[in-house]
mmCIF file of C-alpha atoms in Angstrom:
data_model
loop_
_atom_site.group_PDB
_atom_site.id
_atom_site.type_symbol
_atom_site.label_atom_id
_atom_site.label_comp_id
_atom_site.label_asym_id
_atom_site.label_seq_id
_atom_site.Cartn_x
_atom_site.Cartn_y
_atom_site.Cartn_z
ATOM 1 C CA MET A 674 -14.961 25.810 -9.275
ATOM 2 C CA THR A 675 -16.014 24.103 -6.062
ATOM 3 C CA ILE A 676 -18.027 20.896 -6.395
ATOM 4 C CA THR A 677 -20.654 19.938 -3.839
ATOM 5 C CA PRO A 678 -19.171 17.273 -1.574
ATOM 6 C CA PHE A 679 -20.501 13.799 -1.055
ATOM 7 C CA ALA A 680 -19.722 11.989 2.183
ATOM 8 C CA SER A 681 -20.819 8.737 3.779
ATOM 9 C CA ARG A 682 -21.831 8.821 7.450
ATOM 10 C CA ARG A 683 -18.606 7.125 8.464
ATOM 11 C CA SER A 684 -16.345 9.488 6.536
ATOM 12 C CA PHE A 685 -18.365 12.500 7.718
ATOM 13 C CA GLU A 686 -17.979 11.486 11.369
ATOM 14 C CA ARG A 687 -14.254 10.925 10.869
ATOM 15 C CA ARG A 688 -13.797 14.315 9.193
ATOM 16 C CA ARG A 689 -15.831 16.007 11.937
ATOM 17 C CA LEU A 690 -13.610 14.426 14.598
ATOM 18 C CA LEU A 691 -10.512 15.703 12.835
ATOM 19 C CA ALA A 692 -11.975 19.138 12.170
ATOM 20 C CA GLY A 693 -12.976 19.420 15.822
ATOM 21 C CA ALA A 694 -9.453 18.512 16.888
ATOM 22 C CA LEU A 695 -8.081 21.206 14.586
ATOM 23 C CA ALA A 696 -10.466 23.782 15.998
ATOM 24 C CA ALA A 697 -9.526 22.862 19.563
ATOM 25 C CA GLY A 698 -5.766 22.766 19.142
ATOM 26 C CA ALA A 699 -4.743 24.412 15.906
ATOM 27 C CA ALA A 700 -1.491 25.771 17.345
ATOM 28 C CA VAL A 701 -0.122 22.319 18.208
ATOM 29 C CA PRO A 702 2.494 21.257 15.640
ATOM 30 C CA LEU A 703 1.464 17.984 14.025
ATOM 31 C CA GLY A 704 3.655 15.102 15.134
ATOM 32 C CA LEU A 705 5.869 17.163 17.433
ATOM 33 C CA ALA A 706 6.442 16.413 21.110
ATOM 34 C CA VAL A 707 3.731 18.506 22.763
ATOM 35 C CA PRO A 708 1.985 17.423 25.992
ATOM 36 C CA LEU A 709 -1.791 17.493 25.880
ATOM 37 C CA GLY A 710 -3.835 18.648 28.868
ATOM 38 C CA LEU A 711 -6.043 21.344 30.352
ATOM 39 C CA ALA A 712 -4.594 24.814 30.793
ATOM 40 C CA GLY A 713 -4.247 25.930 34.410
ATOM 41 C CA PRO A 714 -4.381 23.953 37.665
ATOM 42 C CA ALA A 715 -7.555 22.237 38.833
ATOM 43 C CA ARG A 716 -9.029 23.359 42.172
ATOM 44 C CA SER A 717 -11.054 21.655 44.876
ATOM 45 C CA ALA A 718 -14.382 22.854 46.293
ATOM 46 C CA THR A 719 -12.478 24.896 48.919
ATOM 47 C CA GLY A 720 -10.527 26.738 46.252
ATOM 48 C CA ALA A 721 -7.224 25.003 47.010
ATOM 49 C CA PRO A 722 -5.339 23.414 44.135
ATOM 50 C CA ALA A 723 -6.578 19.853 43.651
ATOM 51 C CA LYS A 724 -4.152 16.968 43.482
ATOM 52 C CA ALA A 725 -3.595 16.126 39.833
ATOM 53 C CA PRO A 726 -4.456 12.533 38.935
ATOM 54 C CA ALA A 727 -1.872 10.323 37.291
ATOM 55 C CA ARG A 728 -1.992 11.028 33.579
ATOM 56 C CA ARG A 729 -0.813 9.004 30.641
ATOM 57 C CA ASP A 730 1.868 10.691 28.549
ATOM 58 C CA SER A 731 0.038 11.709 25.347
ATOM 59 C CA ARG A 732 2.911 13.378 23.553
ATOM 60 C CA CYS A 733 3.303 12.633 19.857
ATOM 61 C CA PRO A 734 6.792 11.598 18.766
ATOM 62 C CA GLY A 735 8.746 13.991 16.575
ATOM 63 C CA PRO A 736 10.578 12.747 13.476
ATOM 64 C CA ARG A 737 14.011 11.221 13.860
ATOM 65 C CA PRO A 738 16.864 10.900 13.106
ATOM 66 C CA TYR A 739 16.869 13.322 10.118
ATOM 67 C CA PRO A 740 14.996 16.599 9.714
ATOM 68 C CA VAL A 741 12.312 16.530 7.031
ATOM 69 C CA GLY A 742 11.822 18.564 3.870
ATOM 70 C CA THR A 743 8.759 18.668 1.646
ATOM 71 C CA VAL A 744 7.644 20.093 -1.677
ATOM 72 C CA ALA A 745 4.245 20.207 -3.401
ATOM 73 C CA LEU A 746 3.999 19.105 -7.037
ATOM 74 C CA HIS A 747 1.359 19.807 -9.678
ATOM 75 C CA LEU A 748 1.179 16.705 -11.863
ATOM 76 C CA ARG A 749 -0.462 15.853 -15.162
ATOM 77 C CA GLY A 750 -0.453 12.536 -16.938
ATOM 78 C CA ALA A 751 -2.382 9.831 -18.758
ATOM 79 C CA ALA A 752 -4.383 7.479 -16.517
ATOM 80 C CA GLY A 753 -5.540 5.298 -19.419
ATOM 81 C CA PRO A 754 -6.545 5.661 -23.068
ATOM 82 C CA GLY A 755 -7.979 9.135 -23.579
ATOM 83 C CA ARG A 756 -7.940 9.860 -19.836
ATOM 84 C CA ARG A 757 -5.828 12.748 -18.620
ATOM 85 C CA ARG A 758 -5.483 13.412 -14.911
ATOM 86 C CA GLU A 759 -4.492 16.553 -13.028
ATOM 87 C CA LEU A 760 -3.238 15.808 -9.535
ATOM 88 C CA MET A 761 -1.653 17.554 -6.578
ATOM 89 C CA ALA A 762 1.086 15.599 -4.831
ATOM 90 C CA SER A 763 3.760 16.161 -2.212
ATOM 91 C CA VAL A 764 7.205 14.647 -1.761
ATOM 92 C CA TRP A 765 8.535 14.297 1.791
ATOM 93 C CA TYR A 766 12.214 13.455 2.209
ATOM 94 C CA PRO A 767 15.142 13.536 4.661
ATOM 95 C CA ALA A 768 16.603 17.032 4.615
ATOM 96 C CA ARG A 769 20.162 18.230 4.996
ATOM 97 C CA ASP A 770 19.523 21.706 6.416
ATOM 98 C CA VAL A 771 16.171 23.139 7.540
ATOM 99 C CA GLU A 772 17.051 26.224 9.590
ATOM 100 C CA ARG A 773 16.223 28.730 6.845
ATOM 101 C CA TYR A 774 13.099 26.967 5.597
ATOM 102 C CA PRO A 775 9.598 27.447 7.074
ATOM 103 C CA ARG A 776 7.461 24.591 8.326
ATOM 104 C CA ALA A 777 4.857 23.418 5.857
ATOM 105 C CA PRO A 778 1.198 23.647 6.923
ATOM 106 C CA TRP A 779 -0.780 20.445 7.256
ATOM 107 C CA MET A 780 -3.103 21.525 4.400
ATOM 108 C CA THR A 781 -3.355 24.515 2.103
ATOM 109 C CA ALA A 782 -5.685 27.240 3.374
ATOM 110 C CA GLY A 783 -8.310 26.782 0.639
ATOM 111 C CA ALA A 784 -8.546 22.999 1.018
ATOM 112 C CA LEU A 785 -8.697 23.265 4.813
ATOM 113 C CA ARG A 786 -11.581 25.745 4.665
ATOM 114 C CA GLU A 787 -13.584 23.301 2.538
ATOM 115 C CA LEU A 788 -12.730 20.414 4.890
ATOM 116 C CA LEU A 789 -13.915 22.362 7.922
ATOM 117 C CA ALA A 790 -17.078 23.560 6.168
ATOM 118 C CA SER A 791 -17.931 19.990 5.107
ATOM 119 C CA SER A 792 -17.856 18.990 8.784
ATOM 120 C CA GLY A 793 -20.175 21.785 9.893
ATOM 121 C CA PHE A 794 -17.565 24.229 11.203
ATOM 122 C CA ALA A 795 -16.976 27.816 10.193
ATOM 123 C CA PRO A 796 -14.448 27.723 7.321
ATOM 124 C CA ASP A 797 -12.001 30.005 9.142
ATOM 125 C CA VAL A 798 -12.377 28.562 12.644
ATOM 126 C CA ALA A 799 -8.765 27.335 12.675
ATOM 127 C CA PRO A 800 -5.588 27.633 10.619
ATOM 128 C CA ALA A 801 -3.708 24.542 9.489
ATOM 129 C CA PRO A 802 -1.286 23.280 12.139
ATOM 130 C CA PRO A 803 2.378 23.211 11.145
ATOM 131 C CA THR A 804 3.991 19.891 10.294
ATOM 132 C CA ALA A 805 7.550 18.723 10.888
ATOM 133 C CA GLY A 806 8.316 19.208 7.179
ATOM 134 C CA HIS A 807 10.230 22.255 5.950
ATOM 135 C CA ARG A 808 9.186 23.642 2.566
ATOM 136 C CA GLY A 809 11.902 23.498 -0.062
ATOM 137 C CA ALA A 810 14.707 22.356 2.241
ATOM 138 C CA PRO A 811 17.659 20.726 0.422
ATOM 139 C CA ALA A 812 17.480 16.939 0.310
ATOM 140 C CA ARG A 813 19.891 14.637 2.088
ATOM 141 C CA ARG A 814 21.266 12.291 -0.547
ATOM 142 C CA SER A 815 22.412 8.732 0.036
ATOM 143 C CA GLU A 816 24.936 6.729 -1.937
ATOM 144 C CA ARG A 817 22.361 4.166 -3.023
ATOM 145 C CA GLY A 818 19.492 6.618 -3.510
ATOM 146 C CA LEU A 819 16.448 7.181 -1.330
ATOM 147 C CA PRO A 820 13.892 4.355 -1.305
ATOM 148 C CA VAL A 821 10.361 5.477 -2.157
ATOM 149 C CA VAL A 822 7.017 4.944 -0.406
ATOM 150 C CA VAL A 823 3.771 6.089 -2.066
ATOM 151 C CA PHE A 824 0.611 6.861 -0.060
ATOM 152 C CA SER A 825 -3.031 6.684 -1.252
ATOM 153 C CA HIS A 826 -5.726 8.235 0.967
ATOM 154 C CA GLY A 827 -9.257 6.986 1.663
ATOM 155 C CA ALA A 828 -12.595 8.069 0.206
ATOM 156 C CA HIS A 829 -13.558 11.766 0.556
ATOM 157 C CA SER A 830 -10.180 12.572 2.119
ATOM 158 C CA HIS A 831 -6.869 14.227 1.158
ATOM 159 C CA ARG A 832 -3.151 13.557 0.909
ATOM 160 C CA ALA A 833 -2.382 15.121 4.309
ATOM 161 C CA ASP A 834 -4.486 12.573 6.180
ATOM 162 C CA HIS A 835 -1.558 10.388 7.317
ATOM 163 C CA THR A 836 1.089 13.085 7.699
ATOM 164 C CA VAL A 837 2.275 11.702 11.062
ATOM 165 C CA ILE A 838 3.319 8.446 9.380
ATOM 166 C CA VAL A 839 4.584 10.170 6.235
ATOM 167 C CA GLN A 840 6.961 12.524 8.028
ATOM 168 C CA GLU A 841 8.150 9.707 10.291
ATOM 169 C CA LEU A 842 9.084 7.631 7.246
ATOM 170 C CA ALA A 843 10.863 10.583 5.658
ATOM 171 C CA SER A 844 12.850 11.153 8.833
ATOM 172 C CA HIS A 845 14.186 7.596 8.544
ATOM 173 C CA GLY A 846 15.546 8.110 5.036
ATOM 174 C CA TYR A 847 12.576 7.446 2.731
ATOM 175 C CA ALA A 848 11.196 9.667 0.006
ATOM 176 C CA VAL A 849 7.420 9.560 0.542
ATOM 177 C CA VAL A 850 5.033 10.653 -2.201
ATOM 178 C CA THR A 851 1.441 11.540 -1.290
ATOM 179 C CA VAL A 852 -1.299 12.415 -3.773
ATOM 180 C CA ASP A 853 -4.788 13.927 -3.778
ATOM 181 C CA HIS A 854 -7.157 11.768 -5.853
ATOM 182 C CA THR A 855 -8.936 14.609 -7.668
ATOM 183 C CA TYR A 856 -12.763 14.541 -7.384
ATOM 184 C CA ASP A 857 -12.525 12.374 -4.261
ATOM 185 C CA ALA A 858 -10.299 14.713 -2.272
ATOM 186 C CA PHE A 859 -10.090 18.168 -0.763
ATOM 187 C CA THR A 860 -7.416 19.685 -2.975
ATOM 188 C CA GLU A 861 -6.133 23.090 -4.042
ATOM 189 C CA PHE A 862 -4.236 23.786 -7.275
ATOM 190 C CA PRO A 863 -1.548 26.454 -7.752
ATOM 191 C CA ASP A 864 -3.975 28.706 -9.672
ATOM 192 C CA GLY A 865 -6.296 28.855 -6.656
ATOM 193 C CA ARG A 866 -8.912 26.311 -7.775
ATOM 194 C CA VAL A 867 -10.274 24.262 -4.884
ATOM 195 C CA LEU A 868 -12.003 20.947 -5.569
ATOM 196 C CA VAL A 869 -13.810 18.758 -3.058
ATOM 197 C CA PRO A 870 -15.198 15.196 -3.172
ATOM 198 C CA SER A 871 -17.858 15.106 -5.881
ATOM 199 C CA ARG A 872 -21.285 13.507 -5.905
ATOM 200 C CA ASP A 873 -21.452 13.721 -9.704
ATOM 201 C CA PRO A 874 -21.479 10.141 -11.121
ATOM 202 C CA GLN A 875 -19.340 11.391 -13.990
ATOM 203 C CA HIS A 876 -16.519 11.934 -11.517
ATOM 204 C CA ALA A 877 -17.012 8.815 -9.377
ATOM 205 C CA ARG A 878 -13.632 7.418 -8.319
ATOM 206 C CA GLY A 879 -13.251 3.755 -7.384
ATOM 207 C CA PRO A 880 -10.146 1.868 -6.198
ATOM 208 C CA ALA A 881 -9.164 1.114 -9.805
ATOM 209 C CA ASP A 882 -9.269 4.865 -10.552
ATOM 210 C CA PHE A 883 -7.109 5.539 -7.511
ATOM 211 C CA ALA A 884 -4.697 2.890 -8.801
ATOM 212 C CA ALA A 885 -4.579 4.625 -12.196
ATOM 213 C CA ASP A 886 -3.682 7.876 -10.413
ATOM 214 C CA ILE A 887 -0.860 6.107 -8.597
ATOM 215 C CA ARG A 888 0.548 4.819 -11.872
ATOM 216 C CA VAL A 889 0.674 8.435 -13.079
ATOM 217 C CA VAL A 890 2.567 9.235 -9.880
ATOM 218 C CA LEU A 891 4.968 6.336 -10.489
ATOM 219 C CA ASP A 892 5.739 7.738 -13.940
ATOM 220 C CA ARG A 893 6.587 11.063 -12.346
ATOM 221 C CA VAL A 894 8.721 9.286 -9.719
ATOM 222 C CA GLU A 895 10.775 7.893 -12.571
ATOM 223 C CA ASP A 896 11.141 11.427 -13.951
ATOM 224 C CA LEU A 897 12.346 12.599 -10.559
ATOM 225 C CA ALA A 898 14.835 9.728 -10.325
ATOM 226 C CA ALA A 899 16.184 10.659 -13.754
ATOM 227 C CA GLY A 900 16.787 14.224 -12.619
ATOM 228 C CA ARG A 901 13.814 15.719 -14.437
ATOM 229 C CA GLY A 902 11.334 17.974 -12.656
ATOM 230 C CA PRO A 903 8.046 16.030 -12.501
ATOM 231 C CA GLY A 904 5.806 19.057 -11.931
ATOM 232 C CA SER A 905 3.761 20.493 -14.798
ATOM 233 C CA ASP A 906 4.313 24.131 -13.795
ATOM 234 C CA GLY A 907 8.084 24.154 -14.239
ATOM 235 C CA ARG A 908 8.866 25.196 -10.672
ATOM 236 C CA PRO A 909 12.397 24.295 -9.521
ATOM 237 C CA LEU A 910 12.795 21.363 -7.155
ATOM 238 C CA PRO A 911 14.526 21.629 -3.789
ATOM 239 C CA GLU A 912 18.299 21.362 -4.022
ATOM 240 C CA HIS A 913 19.647 17.804 -4.430
ATOM 241 C CA LEU A 914 16.163 16.211 -4.712
ATOM 242 C CA ALA A 915 16.308 15.583 -8.479
ATOM 243 C CA GLY A 916 18.121 12.320 -9.056
ATOM 244 C CA ALA A 917 18.195 11.516 -5.340
ATOM 245 C CA ILE A 918 15.670 8.664 -5.272
ATOM 246 C CA ASP A 919 15.902 5.007 -6.268
ATOM 247 C CA PRO A 920 13.006 4.008 -8.594
ATOM 248 C CA LEU A 921 13.862 0.322 -8.187
ATOM 249 C CA ARG A 922 12.905 0.361 -4.503
ATOM 250 C CA ILE A 923 9.268 1.446 -4.240
ATOM 251 C CA GLY A 924 6.680 0.459 -1.638
ATOM 252 C CA MET A 925 3.122 1.657 -1.185
ATOM 253 C CA PHE A 926 0.531 1.940 1.561
ATOM 254 C CA GLY A 927 -3.038 3.182 1.645
ATOM 255 C CA TRP A 928 -5.972 3.632 3.989
ATOM 256 C CA SER A 929 -9.509 2.364 3.261
ATOM 257 C CA LYS A 930 -10.129 2.880 -0.471
ATOM 258 C CA GLY A 931 -6.444 3.693 -0.811
ATOM 259 C CA GLY A 932 -5.609 0.331 0.769
ATOM 260 C CA THR A 933 -7.713 -1.445 -1.835
ATOM 261 C CA ALA A 934 -5.993 0.659 -4.492
ATOM 262 C CA THR A 935 -2.627 -0.518 -3.147
ATOM 263 C CA ALA A 936 -3.568 -4.116 -3.926
ATOM 264 C CA HIS A 937 -4.799 -3.087 -7.399
ATOM 265 C CA VAL A 938 -1.512 -1.302 -8.121
ATOM 266 C CA MET A 939 0.566 -4.258 -6.992
ATOM 267 C CA ALA A 940 -1.455 -6.644 -9.150
ATOM 268 C CA ALA A 941 -0.890 -4.477 -12.253
ATOM 269 C CA ASP A 942 2.442 -2.710 -11.810
ATOM 270 C CA PRO A 943 5.672 -4.510 -10.882
ATOM 271 C CA ARG A 944 7.352 -1.230 -9.956
ATOM 272 C CA VAL A 945 5.786 -1.476 -6.486
ATOM 273 C CA ARG A 946 7.699 -4.154 -4.596
ATOM 274 C CA ALA A 947 5.658 -4.276 -1.376
ATOM 275 C CA GLY A 948 2.296 -3.039 -0.144
ATOM 276 C CA LEU A 949 0.441 -2.274 3.088
ATOM 277 C CA SER A 950 -3.352 -1.978 3.324
ATOM 278 C CA LEU A 951 -4.866 -0.184 6.325
ATOM 279 C CA ASP A 952 -8.505 -1.093 7.013
ATOM 280 C CA ALA A 953 -9.490 -1.579 3.368
ATOM 281 C CA PRO A 954 -12.748 -3.180 2.136
ATOM 282 C CA MET A 955 -11.117 -4.956 -0.865
ATOM 283 C CA ASP A 956 -14.143 -4.173 -3.027
ATOM 284 C CA PRO A 957 -13.994 -4.868 -5.920
ATOM 285 C CA VAL A 958 -11.840 -7.956 -5.555
ATOM 286 C CA VAL A 959 -8.406 -7.534 -7.094
ATOM 287 C CA SER A 960 -7.778 -9.408 -10.327
ATOM 288 C CA GLY A 961 -4.370 -10.983 -10.693
ATOM 289 C CA ALA A 962 -2.123 -12.705 -8.157
ATOM 290 C CA LEU A 963 0.030 -10.775 -5.712
ATOM 291 C CA ASP A 964 3.492 -12.295 -5.964
ATOM 292 C CA ARG A 965 5.255 -9.738 -3.758
ATOM 293 C CA PRO A 966 5.018 -8.933 -0.022
ATOM 294 C CA PHE A 967 1.638 -7.526 0.971
ATOM 295 C CA MET A 968 0.393 -6.765 4.487
ATOM 296 C CA MET A 969 -3.196 -6.163 5.514
ATOM 297 C CA MET A 970 -4.182 -4.467 8.788
ATOM 298 C CA THR A 971 -7.898 -4.380 9.493
ATOM 299 C CA ALA A 972 -10.337 -4.166 12.359
ATOM 300 C CA THR A 973 -13.489 -3.274 10.404
ATOM 301 C CA TYR A 974 -13.247 -5.333 7.214
ATOM 302 C CA THR A 975 -12.496 -8.871 8.401
ATOM 303 C CA ARG A 976 -12.789 -12.194 6.591
ATOM 304 C CA GLN A 977 -15.544 -13.237 8.972
ATOM 305 C CA GLU A 978 -17.700 -10.160 8.294
ATOM 306 C CA ASP A 979 -16.838 -8.981 4.784
ATOM 307 C CA PRO A 980 -17.211 -11.304 1.768
ATOM 308 C CA HIS A 981 -14.876 -9.219 -0.406
ATOM 309 C CA VAL A 982 -12.048 -9.505 2.116
ATOM 310 C CA ALA A 983 -12.725 -13.228 2.410
ATOM 311 C CA ALA A 984 -12.571 -13.580 -1.377
ATOM 312 C CA PHE A 985 -9.355 -11.577 -1.526
ATOM 313 C CA TRP A 986 -7.781 -13.788 1.104
ATOM 314 C CA ARG A 987 -8.994 -16.960 -0.567
ATOM 315 C CA THR A 988 -8.228 -16.214 -4.218
ATOM 316 C CA ARG A 989 -5.348 -13.721 -4.154
ATOM 317 C CA TRP A 990 -3.632 -13.542 -0.840
ATOM 318 C CA ARG A 991 -3.089 -17.258 -0.243
ATOM 319 C CA SER A 992 -1.394 -17.506 -3.650
ATOM 320 C CA SER A 993 1.266 -15.002 -2.588
ATOM 321 C CA THR A 994 4.708 -16.106 -1.532
ATOM 322 C CA CYS A 995 4.831 -13.647 1.353
ATOM 323 C CA THR A 996 1.730 -12.452 3.199
ATOM 324 C CA CYS A 997 0.752 -11.120 6.594
ATOM 325 C CA ALA A 998 -2.497 -10.265 8.389
ATOM 326 C CA THR A 999 -3.551 -8.489 11.563
ATOM 327 C CA GLU A 1000 -6.922 -10.134 12.182
ATOM 328 C CA GLY A 1001 -5.637 -13.572 13.213
ATOM 329 C CA GLY A 1002 -5.407 -16.909 11.422
ATOM 330 C CA PRO A 1003 -2.561 -18.492 9.490
ATOM 331 C CA SER A 1004 -0.176 -16.642 7.243
ATOM 332 C CA ARG A 1005 2.644 -17.566 4.935
ATOM 333 C CA GLY A 1006 6.114 -16.124 5.187
ATOM 334 C CA HIS A 1007 5.559 -13.703 8.109
ATOM 335 C CA PRO A 1008 3.955 -13.858 11.557
ATOM 336 C CA VAL A 1009 0.357 -12.831 12.051
ATOM 337 C CA LEU A 1010 -0.205 -9.656 14.073
ATOM 338 C CA SER A 1011 -3.257 -8.921 16.194
ATOM 339 C CA GLY A 1012 -4.848 -6.089 18.148
ATOM 340 C CA CYS A 1013 -4.850 -3.376 15.478
ATOM 341 C CA VAL A 1014 -7.301 -0.541 16.070
ATOM 342 C CA ALA A 1015 -9.006 0.779 12.921
ATOM 343 C CA GLY A 1016 -7.988 4.272 11.996
ATOM 344 C CA SER A 1017 -5.280 4.410 14.660
ATOM 345 C CA SER A 1018 -2.635 5.203 12.060
ATOM 346 C CA SER A 1019 -4.367 8.322 10.732
ATOM 347 C CA ASP A 1020 -4.022 11.958 11.742
ATOM 348 C CA SER A 1021 -7.553 11.778 13.225
ATOM 349 C CA VAL A 1022 -6.007 10.034 16.218
ATOM 350 C CA ARG A 1023 -2.432 11.273 15.680
ATOM 351 C CA ARG A 1024 -0.663 8.177 16.890
ATOM 352 C CA PHE A 1025 0.507 4.895 15.454
ATOM 353 C CA ALA A 1026 -1.219 1.537 15.883
ATOM 354 C CA SER A 1027 -0.024 1.092 19.430
ATOM 355 C CA ARG A 1028 -1.404 -2.379 20.072
ATOM 356 C CA SER A 1029 0.420 -4.115 17.253
ATOM 357 C CA THR A 1030 4.097 -4.679 16.539
ATOM 358 C CA TRP A 1031 3.881 -2.928 13.164
ATOM 359 C CA THR A 1032 6.095 0.135 12.659
ATOM 360 C CA PRO A 1033 5.799 2.765 9.924
ATOM 361 C CA THR A 1034 9.152 1.800 8.466
ATOM 362 C CA GLY A 1035 8.133 -1.833 8.028
ATOM 363 C CA ILE A 1036 6.626 -1.432 4.588
ATOM 364 C CA GLY A 1037 9.702 0.469 3.445
ATOM 365 C CA ARG A 1038 11.955 -2.337 4.660
ATOM 366 C CA PHE A 1039 9.919 -4.865 2.685
ATOM 367 C CA ALA A 1040 10.256 -2.772 -0.471
ATOM 368 C CA THR A 1041 13.935 -2.006 -0.104
ATOM 369 C CA ALA A 1042 15.318 -5.359 0.945
#
């Protein structure tokens, strides 16, 4: 069953930008080194080839130093008393051998069609671009176990939204778990059901609901660490992935609503040792002190303009032993960064936050120290 989508103006414009980019360049592998430019030489009014102007190198970096494997998981679990959740997730990890394994698409075909249609495009205007991840490739194990980073997407979005960052982290030796927050995501289940963000109040999903989903995911991460297949459909895991991760070294990051959810998870679940919030509104304000490293990058929701962010800073953040901000002002434990551009870490722009000194492996280093 497909549920009628709900979208705010901001999320609609962001999805339309991304859908337009897909329609214009669907054959470009996501996150691979591909120059962007017009096909064919420009010509002057006389018909002679025109001198090409100096052009900034717009190539996206490919993962390094390890190749990347990925696998989709169908999860079920309790998200509270009497509340069962059905979720689609993916694990991205450093791979040992990828030559015989196909590249994974950015999204499943059914979910992508709904995403494109929600932005006003024909559902089949473009196929999903390939990622740098190889489906089912055997995992590269480490002696200590792979540290884990969990990702939570924003409102009316999907787990593929920050694939550029996710596959970069995996290429540096992290196991990265992404999840679709059902009823606030474009998601497709193994039986062919496609769900989209819902406008039904019965299925409204706030940051606390996202956080409950993540705690289901954390339970399944522990299953994976113990060598048990976390998926509900009994499908075999890629070779060497079961038992390859370290459940004692978990970090988390999220964008927008997912960033707020990251703070909620850290306040309630000690399994997450460090968190990163990307442009999150911090509404509702998190209850409970954050006593572990937490970083907040924001250009839209600042203390000066958003009372919820100001309250978070005043009542929760300042009580932490290790904090960091990107909007300026004092911090404790780590230097303050500045110059972050909102949304610059997402696949809508397909590049990292280039004006700050943050790197995608930073949150993993916090969590695994």
